[in-house]
Amino acid sequence: DIGAIYLYDQPRQALIPRSCLGYDINSMRNISLAEGESISGQVFTDHKAILTANPEQVLATAGSLSANNHRHYHQATGGRSIESNICAPLTLPDQSPLGTITLSSTHSRFSDDDLTLLEAVAGRISQTIYQSNLVHELRDSENRYRTLLTDLPIGVSETSPDGDLLYFNPRAYEINGYRSEDIGSIRAEDVYVRPQDREHLIDSLNEVGHFSYEHQIRRKDGRLIWVRGSSRAIKSAGGVINRFIGIQE
């Protein structure tokens, strides 16, 4: 899966990619989307999230890119075909548009649940930007934006199919009661109160690729708490699941 967060640059009157995952960064830096251009430009203009569930919908929704954007986007994706997209708007409390967050899959199709989850994440990002009073600074600073994403008020984790913890953001450490130095010793099953909850999650991720949940976990200090969230399986180019990415609160 690949994704990007675009922020609107007022002087340039264009959406500029500020944070990217899975793209060639140098190519993405040459992209600037006009309002209404591509799926991100349409979502920014219409203030409505979009799901394209198959390649035909991807092409129909994408519309025509400028020659410059088309060339650089092709380079940024390495020529890979897009199977499905989800895109949600980033808006301020007064509903003025800020940008978009877009995820694209090259191997599987997103669902309505995925779009709902992305809209929730977009809301959190927008709220954090507003509360941090960094709207103008973020439009000019990719480094600050990456810092802001790290400080999102939701837990973000990445685990291997075998249960090794690969990544916790600061909020995930806080929820689960661990510290960064613990990451090498944390196993995913360590936090589950009921082993069957972990088994159900793994079965669902293997079968359909995504799973939403609400269950108890055990913090490092032994305290039991309720959490809710969602996880998604990430596959290699060969179609093999190599990691799980999840959010929790």
CSV table of C-alpha atoms in Angstrom, one decimal:
chain,number,residue,atom,x,y,z
A,1,ASP,CA,0.0,0.0,0.0
A,2,ILE,CA,1.1,3.6,-0.7
A,3,GLY,CA,-0.3,6.8,0.6
A,4,ALA,CA,0.2,10.6,0.8
A,5,ILE,CA,-1.0,13.6,2.8
A,6,TYR,CA,-1.5,16.7,0.7
A,7,LEU,CA,-1.8,20.2,2.1
A,8,TYR,CA,-3.1,23.1,0.2
A,9,ASP,CA,-0.5,25.8,-0.6
A,10,GLN,CA,-2.3,29.1,-1.0
A,11,PRO,CA,0.4,31.0,-2.9
A,12,ARG,CA,0.7,28.2,-5.4
A,13,GLN,CA,-3.0,27.4,-5.3
A,14,ALA,CA,-2.2,23.7,-5.4
A,15,LEU,CA,-2.2,20.6,-3.3
A,16,ILE,CA,1.4,19.7,-2.4
A,17,PRO,CA,2.4,16.2,-1.0
A,18,ARG,CA,3.8,16.8,2.5
A,19,SER,CA,4.2,13.2,3.8
A,20,CYS,CA,4.4,10.1,1.7
A,21,LEU,CA,4.6,6.3,2.2
A,22,GLY,CA,5.7,3.8,-0.4
A,23,TYR,CA,6.3,6.4,-3.1
A,24,ASP,CA,9.6,7.7,-4.6
A,25,ILE,CA,10.0,10.9,-2.6
A,26,ASN,CA,12.0,12.8,-5.1
A,27,SER,CA,9.3,12.3,-7.8
A,28,MET,CA,6.5,13.2,-5.4
A,29,ARG,CA,8.2,16.5,-4.6
A,30,ASN,CA,7.6,17.6,-8.3
A,31,ILE,CA,3.8,17.0,-8.0
A,32,SER,CA,1.3,19.8,-7.4
A,33,LEU,CA,-2.4,19.1,-7.9
A,34,ALA,CA,-4.9,21.8,-9.0
A,35,GLU,CA,-8.3,21.8,-7.3
A,36,GLY,CA,-10.3,19.0,-8.8
A,37,GLU,CA,-7.3,17.3,-10.3
A,38,SER,CA,-7.1,13.5,-9.6
A,39,ILE,CA,-8.9,11.9,-6.6
A,40,SER,CA,-7.2,14.1,-4.1
A,41,GLY,CA,-8.1,17.3,-5.9
A,42,GLN,CA,-11.7,16.2,-6.2
A,43,VAL,CA,-12.0,15.3,-2.5
A,44,PHE,CA,-10.4,18.6,-1.6
A,45,THR,CA,-12.9,20.5,-3.8
A,46,ASP,CA,-16.0,18.6,-2.8
A,47,HIS,CA,-15.2,18.0,0.9
A,48,LYS,CA,-16.4,14.4,0.6
A,49,ALA,CA,-14.5,11.2,1.0
A,50,ILE,CA,-14.2,8.8,-1.9
A,51,LEU,CA,-13.7,5.0,-2.3
A,52,THR,CA,-12.7,3.6,-5.7
A,53,ALA,CA,-13.2,-0.2,-5.3
A,54,ASN,CA,-11.7,-1.4,-8.6
A,55,PRO,CA,-9.3,-0.4,-11.4
A,56,GLU,CA,-12.2,0.9,-13.6
A,57,GLN,CA,-13.4,3.2,-10.8
A,58,VAL,CA,-9.8,4.3,-10.2
A,59,LEU,CA,-9.5,5.4,-13.8
A,60,ALA,CA,-12.9,7.0,-13.9
A,61,THR,CA,-12.4,9.0,-10.8
A,62,ALA,CA,-8.8,10.0,-11.4
A,63,GLY,CA,-9.7,12.1,-14.5
A,64,SER,CA,-6.9,13.6,-16.4
A,65,LEU,CA,-3.6,14.6,-14.8
A,66,SER,CA,-1.4,17.4,-16.2
A,67,ALA,CA,1.4,16.0,-18.3
A,68,ASN,CA,3.9,17.0,-15.6
A,69,ASN,CA,2.0,15.4,-12.8
A,70,HIS,CA,1.3,12.3,-14.8
A,71,ARG,CA,5.0,11.8,-15.6
A,72,HIS,CA,6.1,12.3,-12.0
A,73,TYR,CA,3.3,10.2,-10.5
A,74,HIS,CA,4.2,7.3,-12.8
A,75,GLN,CA,7.8,7.6,-11.6
A,76,ALA,CA,6.7,7.9,-8.0
A,77,THR,CA,4.7,4.6,-8.1
A,78,GLY,CA,7.4,2.7,-10.1
A,79,GLY,CA,4.8,2.1,-12.8
A,80,ARG,CA,2.6,0.0,-10.5
A,81,SER,CA,-1.1,-0.2,-11.3
A,82,ILE,CA,-3.5,1.0,-8.7
A,83,GLU,CA,-6.2,-1.5,-7.7
A,84,SER,CA,-8.2,0.7,-5.3
A,85,ASN,CA,-8.1,4.1,-3.6
A,86,ILE,CA,-9.6,5.8,-0.5
A,87,CYS,CA,-9.3,9.5,0.1
A,88,ALA,CA,-10.6,11.7,2.9
A,89,PRO,CA,-10.6,15.5,3.3
A,90,LEU,CA,-8.7,17.3,6.0
A,91,THR,CA,-10.8,20.2,7.3
A,92,LEU,CA,-10.6,22.8,10.0
A,93,PRO,CA,-13.4,23.3,12.6
A,94,ASP,CA,-15.0,26.0,10.4
A,95,GLN,CA,-15.0,23.4,7.6
A,96,SER,CA,-12.5,25.3,5.5
A,97,PRO,CA,-10.4,22.8,3.6
A,98,LEU,CA,-6.8,22.1,4.6
A,99,GLY,CA,-5.8,19.1,2.4
A,100,THR,CA,-6.4,15.4,1.9
A,101,ILE,CA,-5.1,12.0,3.0
A,102,THR,CA,-5.1,9.3,0.3
A,103,LEU,CA,-4.2,5.6,0.4
A,104,SER,CA,-3.8,3.5,-2.7
A,105,SER,CA,-3.5,-0.3,-2.9
A,106,THR,CA,-1.7,-2.1,-5.7
A,107,HIS,CA,-2.8,-5.6,-4.7
A,108,SER,CA,-6.2,-5.6,-3.0
A,109,ARG,CA,-9.4,-3.6,-2.7
A,110,PHE,CA,-10.4,-1.2,0.1
A,111,SER,CA,-13.8,-1.6,1.8
A,112,ASP,CA,-16.3,0.8,3.2
A,113,ASP,CA,-14.9,0.1,6.7
A,114,ASP,CA,-11.4,1.2,5.4
A,115,LEU,CA,-12.9,4.5,4.2
A,116,THR,CA,-14.7,5.0,7.6
A,117,LEU,CA,-11.4,4.4,9.4
A,118,LEU,CA,-9.5,6.8,7.1
A,119,GLU,CA,-12.1,9.5,7.7
A,120,ALA,CA,-11.7,9.0,11.5
A,121,VAL,CA,-7.9,9.3,11.1
A,122,ALA,CA,-8.3,12.4,8.9
A,123,GLY,CA,-10.5,14.0,11.6
A,124,ARG,CA,-7.8,13.4,14.2
A,125,ILE,CA,-5.1,14.8,12.0
A,126,SER,CA,-7.2,17.9,11.3
A,127,GLN,CA,-8.0,18.4,15.0
A,128,THR,CA,-4.3,18.0,16.0
A,129,ILE,CA,-3.2,20.6,13.4
A,130,TYR,CA,-5.8,23.0,14.6
A,131,GLN,CA,-5.1,22.5,18.3
A,132,SER,CA,-1.3,22.9,17.7
A,133,ASN,CA,-1.9,26.1,15.9
A,134,LEU,CA,0.5,25.0,13.2
A,135,VAL,CA,-1.6,25.3,10.1
A,136,HIS,CA,0.5,27.9,8.3
A,137,GLU,CA,3.9,26.5,9.5
A,138,LEU,CA,3.0,23.0,8.4
A,139,ARG,CA,2.2,24.2,4.9
A,140,ASP,CA,5.8,25.2,4.6
A,141,SER,CA,7.5,22.6,6.6
A,142,GLU,CA,7.5,18.8,5.9
A,143,ASN,CA,9.6,18.1,8.9
A,144,ARG,CA,7.2,19.7,11.3
A,145,TYR,CA,4.4,17.8,9.7
A,146,ARG,CA,6.1,14.5,10.2
A,147,THR,CA,6.6,15.4,13.8
A,148,LEU,CA,2.9,16.2,14.1
A,149,LEU,CA,2.0,12.8,12.7
A,150,THR,CA,4.2,11.2,15.3
A,151,ASP,CA,2.3,13.0,18.0
A,152,LEU,CA,-1.2,12.0,16.8
A,153,PRO,CA,-3.5,11.3,19.8
A,154,ILE,CA,-4.2,7.7,18.6
A,155,GLY,CA,-2.0,4.7,19.0
A,156,VAL,CA,-0.3,3.4,15.8
A,157,SER,CA,1.4,0.0,15.8
A,158,GLU,CA,3.1,-2.3,13.3
A,159,THR,CA,3.7,-6.0,14.0
A,160,SER,CA,4.9,-9.0,12.0
A,161,PRO,CA,2.6,-12.0,11.3
A,162,ASP,CA,4.7,-13.9,13.9
A,163,GLY,CA,3.8,-11.3,16.6
A,164,ASP,CA,7.0,-9.3,16.8
A,165,LEU,CA,6.4,-5.6,17.5
A,166,LEU,CA,8.0,-3.5,14.8
A,167,TYR,CA,6.8,-0.1,15.7
A,168,PHE,CA,4.8,1.9,18.4
A,169,ASN,CA,4.2,5.6,18.1
A,170,PRO,CA,4.3,7.5,21.4
A,171,ARG,CA,0.6,7.3,22.0
A,172,ALA,CA,0.7,3.5,21.6
A,173,TYR,CA,3.5,3.3,24.2
A,174,GLU,CA,1.4,5.4,26.5
A,175,ILE,CA,-1.8,3.3,26.0
A,176,ASN,CA,0.1,0.0,26.6
A,177,GLY,CA,2.3,1.2,29.4
A,178,TYR,CA,5.6,0.5,27.7
A,179,ARG,CA,8.7,2.6,26.8
A,180,SER,CA,10.7,2.8,23.6
A,181,GLU,CA,13.5,0.7,25.1
A,182,ASP,CA,11.0,-2.2,25.6
A,183,ILE,CA,10.2,-2.6,21.8
A,184,GLY,CA,12.6,-5.5,21.2
A,185,SER,CA,11.1,-7.6,24.0
A,186,ILE,CA,7.4,-7.0,23.3
A,187,ARG,CA,5.3,-9.7,21.7
A,188,ALA,CA,1.9,-8.9,20.4
A,189,GLU,CA,0.3,-11.7,22.4
A,190,ASP,CA,1.7,-10.2,25.6
A,191,VAL,CA,-1.0,-7.5,25.6
A,192,TYR,CA,-4.0,-9.8,25.0
A,193,VAL,CA,-6.1,-10.7,28.0
A,194,ARG,CA,-8.0,-13.4,26.0
A,195,PRO,CA,-5.8,-15.3,23.5
A,196,GLN,CA,-8.8,-15.9,21.4
A,197,ASP,CA,-9.1,-12.2,20.7
A,198,ARG,CA,-5.6,-12.3,19.0
A,199,GLU,CA,-6.6,-15.5,17.2
A,200,HIS,CA,-9.8,-13.9,15.8
A,201,LEU,CA,-7.9,-10.9,14.6
A,202,ILE,CA,-5.2,-12.9,12.8
A,203,ASP,CA,-7.8,-15.2,11.2
A,204,SER,CA,-9.8,-12.1,9.9
A,205,LEU,CA,-6.6,-10.4,8.7
A,206,ASN,CA,-5.6,-13.5,6.8
A,207,GLU,CA,-9.1,-14.0,5.3
A,208,VAL,CA,-10.3,-10.5,4.4
A,209,GLY,CA,-7.3,-8.2,5.1
A,210,HIS,CA,-8.8,-5.9,7.8
A,211,PHE,CA,-10.5,-6.2,11.2
A,212,SER,CA,-12.1,-3.8,13.7
A,213,TYR,CA,-12.2,-4.7,17.4
A,214,GLU,CA,-13.0,-3.6,20.9
A,215,HIS,CA,-11.5,-5.8,23.7
A,216,GLN,CA,-9.4,-5.7,26.8
A,217,ILE,CA,-5.6,-5.6,26.8
A,218,ARG,CA,-3.0,-6.0,29.6
A,219,ARG,CA,-0.6,-3.1,30.1
A,220,LYS,CA,3.0,-3.7,31.1
A,221,ASP,CA,2.0,-2.8,34.7
A,222,GLY,CA,-0.6,-5.5,34.7
A,223,ARG,CA,-3.6,-3.2,34.6
A,224,LEU,CA,-6.4,-4.2,32.3
A,225,ILE,CA,-8.0,-1.6,30.0
A,226,TRP,CA,-10.5,-1.6,27.2
A,227,VAL,CA,-9.4,-0.4,23.7
A,228,ARG,CA,-10.9,-0.2,20.3
A,229,GLY,CA,-9.3,0.1,17.0
A,230,SER,CA,-8.7,-1.5,13.6
A,231,SER,CA,-5.9,-3.4,11.9
A,232,ARG,CA,-5.0,-4.0,8.3
A,233,ALA,CA,-2.8,-6.7,6.6
A,234,ILE,CA,0.0,-5.3,4.4
A,235,LYS,CA,1.2,-7.6,1.6
A,236,SER,CA,4.4,-7.8,-0.4
A,237,ALA,CA,4.5,-7.4,-4.2
A,238,GLY,CA,4.1,-11.2,-4.3
A,239,GLY,CA,0.9,-11.1,-2.4
A,240,VAL,CA,2.3,-12.5,0.9
A,241,ILE,CA,1.3,-10.8,4.2
A,242,ASN,CA,4.5,-9.4,5.8
A,243,ARG,CA,3.1,-7.1,8.5
A,244,PHE,CA,0.0,-5.7,10.2
A,245,ILE,CA,-0.6,-2.1,10.8
A,246,GLY,CA,-3.2,-1.0,13.4
A,247,ILE,CA,-4.6,2.0,15.3
A,248,GLN,CA,-6.1,2.0,18.7
A,249,GLU,CA,-7.6,4.3,21.3
